[in-house]
PDB file of C-alpha atoms in Angstrom:
ATOM      1  CA  UNK U   3     -28.671  11.520 -51.399  1.00 43.00           C
ATOM      2  CA  UNK U   4     -29.384  14.638 -49.333  1.00 50.00           C
ATOM      3  CA  UNK U   5     -27.222  17.692 -49.825  1.00 56.00           C
ATOM      4  CA  UNK U   6     -24.928  18.764 -47.001  1.00 55.00           C
ATOM      5  CA  UNK U   7     -26.128  21.864 -45.167  1.00 65.00           C
ATOM      6  CA  UNK U   8     -24.478  25.196 -45.877  1.00 79.00           C
ATOM      7  CA  UNK U   9     -21.870  26.666 -43.603  1.00 88.00           C
ATOM      8  CA  UNK U  10     -19.788  29.785 -44.022  1.00 93.00           C
ATOM      9  CA  UNK U  11     -16.137  29.283 -44.854  1.00 94.00           C
ATOM     10  CA  UNK U  12     -13.013  31.354 -45.465  1.00 96.00           C
ATOM     11  CA  UNK U  13      -9.487  30.503 -46.576  1.00 96.00           C
ATOM     12  CA  UNK U  14      -6.440  32.617 -45.733  1.00 96.00           C
ATOM     13  CA  UNK U  15      -2.929  32.285 -47.080  1.00 95.00           C
ATOM     14  CA  UNK U  16       0.100  33.932 -45.459  1.00 95.00           C
ATOM     15  CA  UNK U  17       3.831  33.815 -46.028  1.00 95.00           C
ATOM     16  CA  UNK U  18       4.295  31.640 -42.936  1.00 94.00           C
ATOM     17  CA  UNK U  19       2.808  30.857 -39.536  1.00 92.00           C
ATOM     18  CA  UNK U  20       5.395  30.312 -36.822  1.00 92.00           C
ATOM     19  CA  UNK U  21       4.683  32.739 -33.966  1.00 93.00           C
ATOM     20  CA  UNK U  22       3.192  30.870 -31.003  1.00 93.00           C
ATOM     21  CA  UNK U  23       1.932  34.186 -29.583  1.00 95.00           C
ATOM     22  CA  UNK U  24      -0.033  34.935 -32.747  1.00 95.00           C
ATOM     23  CA  UNK U  25      -1.345  31.367 -32.844  1.00 94.00           C
ATOM     24  CA  UNK U  26      -2.632  31.778 -29.285  1.00 95.00           C
ATOM     25  CA  UNK U  27      -4.537  34.864 -30.467  1.00 96.00           C
ATOM     26  CA  UNK U  28      -5.896  32.927 -33.465  1.00 95.00           C
ATOM     27  CA  UNK U  29      -7.200  30.240 -31.065  1.00 94.00           C
ATOM     28  CA  UNK U  30      -8.713  32.870 -28.788  1.00 95.00           C
ATOM     29  CA  UNK U  31     -10.434  34.508 -31.776  1.00 95.00           C
ATOM     30  CA  UNK U  32     -11.896  31.126 -32.826  1.00 95.00           C
ATOM     31  CA  UNK U  33     -13.547  30.768 -29.427  1.00 94.00           C
ATOM     32  CA  UNK U  34     -14.646  34.412 -29.337  1.00 95.00           C
ATOM     33  CA  UNK U  35     -16.309  34.238 -32.780  1.00 94.00           C
ATOM     34  CA  UNK U  36     -17.571  30.626 -32.493  1.00 92.00           C
ATOM     35  CA  UNK U  37     -15.789  29.304 -35.574  1.00 94.00           C
ATOM     36  CA  UNK U  38     -13.866  26.111 -36.274  1.00 93.00           C
ATOM     37  CA  UNK U  39     -10.319  26.757 -37.421  1.00 95.00           C
ATOM     38  CA  UNK U  40      -7.771  24.559 -39.201  1.00 95.00           C
ATOM     39  CA  UNK U  41      -4.216  25.914 -39.436  1.00 96.00           C
ATOM     40  CA  UNK U  42      -1.195  24.781 -41.413  1.00 96.00           C
ATOM     41  CA  UNK U  43       1.808  26.147 -39.499  1.00 93.00           C
ATOM     42  CA  UNK U  44       5.570  25.570 -39.240  1.00 89.00           C
ATOM     43  CA  UNK U  45       6.599  26.895 -42.621  1.00 86.00           C
ATOM     44  CA  UNK U  46       5.669  28.498 -45.852  1.00 92.00           C
ATOM     45  CA  UNK U  47       2.933  28.912 -46.887  1.00 94.00           C
ATOM     46  CA  UNK U  48       0.823  29.448 -43.806  1.00 94.00           C
ATOM     47  CA  UNK U  49      -2.786  28.403 -44.390  1.00 96.00           C
ATOM     48  CA  UNK U  50      -5.862  29.107 -42.262  1.00 96.00           C
ATOM     49  CA  UNK U  51      -9.340  27.724 -42.854  1.00 96.00           C
ATOM     50  CA  UNK U  52     -12.368  28.850 -40.850  1.00 94.00           C
ATOM     51  CA  UNK U  53     -15.949  27.607 -40.849  1.00 93.00           C
ATOM     52  CA  UNK U  54     -18.945  28.771 -38.897  1.00 91.00           C
ATOM     53  CA  UNK U  55     -22.717  28.855 -38.888  1.00 89.00           C
ATOM     54  CA  UNK U  56     -22.907  32.581 -39.646  1.00 91.00           C
ATOM     55  CA  UNK U  57     -21.194  34.772 -42.208  1.00 94.00           C
ATOM     56  CA  UNK U  58     -20.745  37.570 -39.665  1.00 96.00           C
ATOM     57  CA  UNK U  59     -18.860  35.264 -37.263  1.00 94.00           C
ATOM     58  CA  UNK U  60     -16.461  34.093 -39.983  1.00 95.00           C
ATOM     59  CA  UNK U  61     -16.001  37.668 -41.282  1.00 97.00           C
ATOM     60  CA  UNK U  62     -15.245  38.937 -37.782  1.00 97.00           C
ATOM     61  CA  UNK U  63     -12.695  36.151 -37.315  1.00 96.00           C
ATOM     62  CA  UNK U  64     -11.024  37.033 -40.652  1.00 97.00           C
ATOM     63  CA  UNK U  65     -10.846  40.711 -39.620  1.00 97.00           C
ATOM     64  CA  UNK U  66      -9.253  39.734 -36.304  1.00 96.00           C
ATOM     65  CA  UNK U  67      -6.639  37.623 -38.083  1.00 96.00           C
ATOM     66  CA  UNK U  68      -5.908  40.374 -40.609  1.00 96.00           C
ATOM     67  CA  UNK U  69      -5.233  42.747 -37.708  1.00 96.00           C
ATOM     68  CA  UNK U  70      -2.431  40.410 -36.547  1.00 95.00           C
ATOM     69  CA  UNK U  71      -0.507  41.603 -39.618  1.00 94.00           C
ATOM     70  CA  UNK U  72       0.718  38.268 -40.952  1.00 94.00           C
ATOM     71  CA  UNK U  73       3.237  38.740 -43.753  1.00 94.00           C
ATOM     72  CA  UNK U  74       1.654  38.503 -47.244  1.00 93.00           C
ATOM     73  CA  UNK U  75      -1.860  38.081 -45.818  1.00 94.00           C
ATOM     74  CA  UNK U  76      -4.254  37.046 -48.603  1.00 94.00           C
ATOM     75  CA  UNK U  77      -7.888  36.130 -48.175  1.00 93.00           C
ATOM     76  CA  UNK U  78      -7.952  33.405 -50.851  1.00 93.00           C
ATOM     77  CA  UNK U  79     -11.691  32.795 -50.316  1.00 93.00           C
ATOM     78  CA  UNK U  80     -13.687  35.497 -48.564  1.00 93.00           C
ATOM     79  CA  UNK U  81     -16.378  34.357 -46.120  1.00 93.00           C
ATOM     80  CA  UNK U  82     -19.219  32.811 -48.120  1.00 91.00           C
ATOM     81  CA  UNK U  83     -21.723  29.957 -47.967  1.00 90.00           C
ATOM     82  CA  UNK U  84     -20.297  26.559 -48.816  1.00 85.00           C
ATOM     83  CA  UNK U  85     -21.257  22.913 -48.366  1.00 79.00           C
ATOM     84  CA  UNK U  86     -19.256  20.725 -46.027  1.00 72.00           C
ATOM     85  CA  UNK U  87     -19.657  17.199 -44.775  1.00 68.00           C
ATOM     86  CA  UNK U  88     -18.833  18.587 -41.290  1.00 63.00           C
ATOM     87  CA  UNK U  89     -21.584  21.242 -41.321  1.00 53.00           C
ATOM     88  CA  UNK U  90     -23.737  19.417 -38.805  1.00 53.00           C
ATOM     89  CA  UNK U  91     -20.815  18.971 -36.426  1.00 60.00           C
ATOM     90  CA  UNK U  92     -19.520  22.497 -35.980  1.00 62.00           C
ATOM     91  CA  UNK U  93     -18.212  22.972 -32.462  1.00 66.00           C
ATOM     92  CA  UNK U  94     -17.944  26.488 -31.186  1.00 72.00           C
ATOM     93  CA  UNK U  95     -14.340  27.589 -31.266  1.00 81.00           C
ATOM     94  CA  UNK U  96     -12.541  24.364 -32.140  1.00 88.00           C
ATOM     95  CA  UNK U  97      -8.933  24.674 -33.279  1.00 92.00           C
ATOM     96  CA  UNK U  98      -6.761  22.168 -35.109  1.00 93.00           C
ATOM     97  CA  UNK U  99      -3.176  22.626 -36.197  1.00 95.00           C
ATOM     98  CA  UNK U 100      -1.286  20.556 -38.768  1.00 96.00           C
ATOM     99  CA  UNK U 101       2.297  20.977 -39.952  1.00 94.00           C
ATOM    100  CA  UNK U 102       2.173  19.833 -43.565  1.00 95.00           C
ATOM    101  CA  UNK U 103       0.228  20.727 -46.682  1.00 94.00           C
ATOM    102  CA  UNK U 104      -0.507  17.024 -47.176  1.00 94.00           C
ATOM    103  CA  UNK U 105      -2.192  16.821 -43.750  1.00 95.00           C
ATOM    104  CA  UNK U 106      -4.143  20.007 -44.483  1.00 95.00           C
ATOM    105  CA  UNK U 107      -5.264  18.543 -47.813  1.00 94.00           C
ATOM    106  CA  UNK U 108      -6.530  15.367 -46.127  1.00 94.00           C
ATOM    107  CA  UNK U 109      -8.555  17.426 -43.634  1.00 93.00           C
ATOM    108  CA  UNK U 110     -10.084  19.473 -46.455  1.00 93.00           C
ATOM    109  CA  UNK U 111     -10.929  16.309 -48.434  1.00 92.00           C
ATOM    110  CA  UNK U 112     -12.667  14.906 -45.339  1.00 90.00           C
ATOM    111  CA  UNK U 113     -14.824  18.038 -45.310  1.00 88.00           C
ATOM    112  CA  UNK U 114     -15.647  17.608 -49.005  1.00 89.00           C
ATOM    113  CA  UNK U 115     -13.790  20.834 -49.837  1.00 92.00           C
ATOM    114  CA  UNK U 116     -10.692  19.456 -51.559  1.00 92.00           C
ATOM    115  CA  UNK U 117     -11.199  21.183 -54.902  1.00 92.00           C
ATOM    116  CA  UNK U 118     -12.409  24.387 -53.230  1.00 93.00           C
ATOM    117  CA  UNK U 119      -9.218  24.838 -51.212  1.00 91.00           C
ATOM    118  CA  UNK U 120      -6.902  23.830 -54.103  1.00 92.00           C
ATOM    119  CA  UNK U 121      -8.546  26.468 -56.337  1.00 93.00           C
ATOM    120  CA  UNK U 122      -8.247  29.072 -53.568  1.00 92.00           C
ATOM    121  CA  UNK U 123      -4.554  28.317 -53.120  1.00 90.00           C
ATOM    122  CA  UNK U 124      -3.903  28.369 -56.864  1.00 89.00           C
ATOM    123  CA  UNK U 125      -2.963  24.674 -56.991  1.00 87.00           C
ATOM    124  CA  UNK U 126      -5.809  24.030 -59.449  1.00 87.00           C
ATOM    125  CA  UNK U 127      -7.562  26.273 -61.933  1.00 83.00           C
ATOM    126  CA  UNK U 128     -11.295  26.778 -61.502  1.00 73.00           C
ATOM    127  CA  UNK U 129     -12.087  25.687 -65.059  1.00 52.00           C
ATOM    128  CA  UNK U 130      -9.999  22.528 -64.869  1.00 40.00           C
ATOM    129  CA  UNK U 131     -11.835  19.440 -63.633  1.00 40.00           C
ATOM    130  CA  UNK U 132      -9.920  16.309 -62.691  1.00 39.00           C
ATOM    131  CA  UNK U 133     -11.359  13.049 -63.984  1.00 35.00           C
TER     132      UNK U 133
END
């Protein structure tokens, strides 16, 4: 089976994501930097995932989001190469919003990044493999 192509990904955790004004700026930044974004909003914790074809685009998006001054902003995974099942289907500036951690988890599993995001969020230790 062929390996999935590399993309650049980042994972951000915040205290919460509720401001519609800030979310509009997050969407605008996704288009500006040509990255796909998945957001978990409407409560705590707020989670943002970004993926793009270049590390500089994802890094620029992360810097833009950090400048919005979300409470307890943490870059759980800094922009780096990763493998995703969606790598061949990156659309410039797509944005998807979900309201539950369960929905977010399903979306990450579909990308083949389930363990990656759980480790980044601290839900799973990096040395602990599930059987």
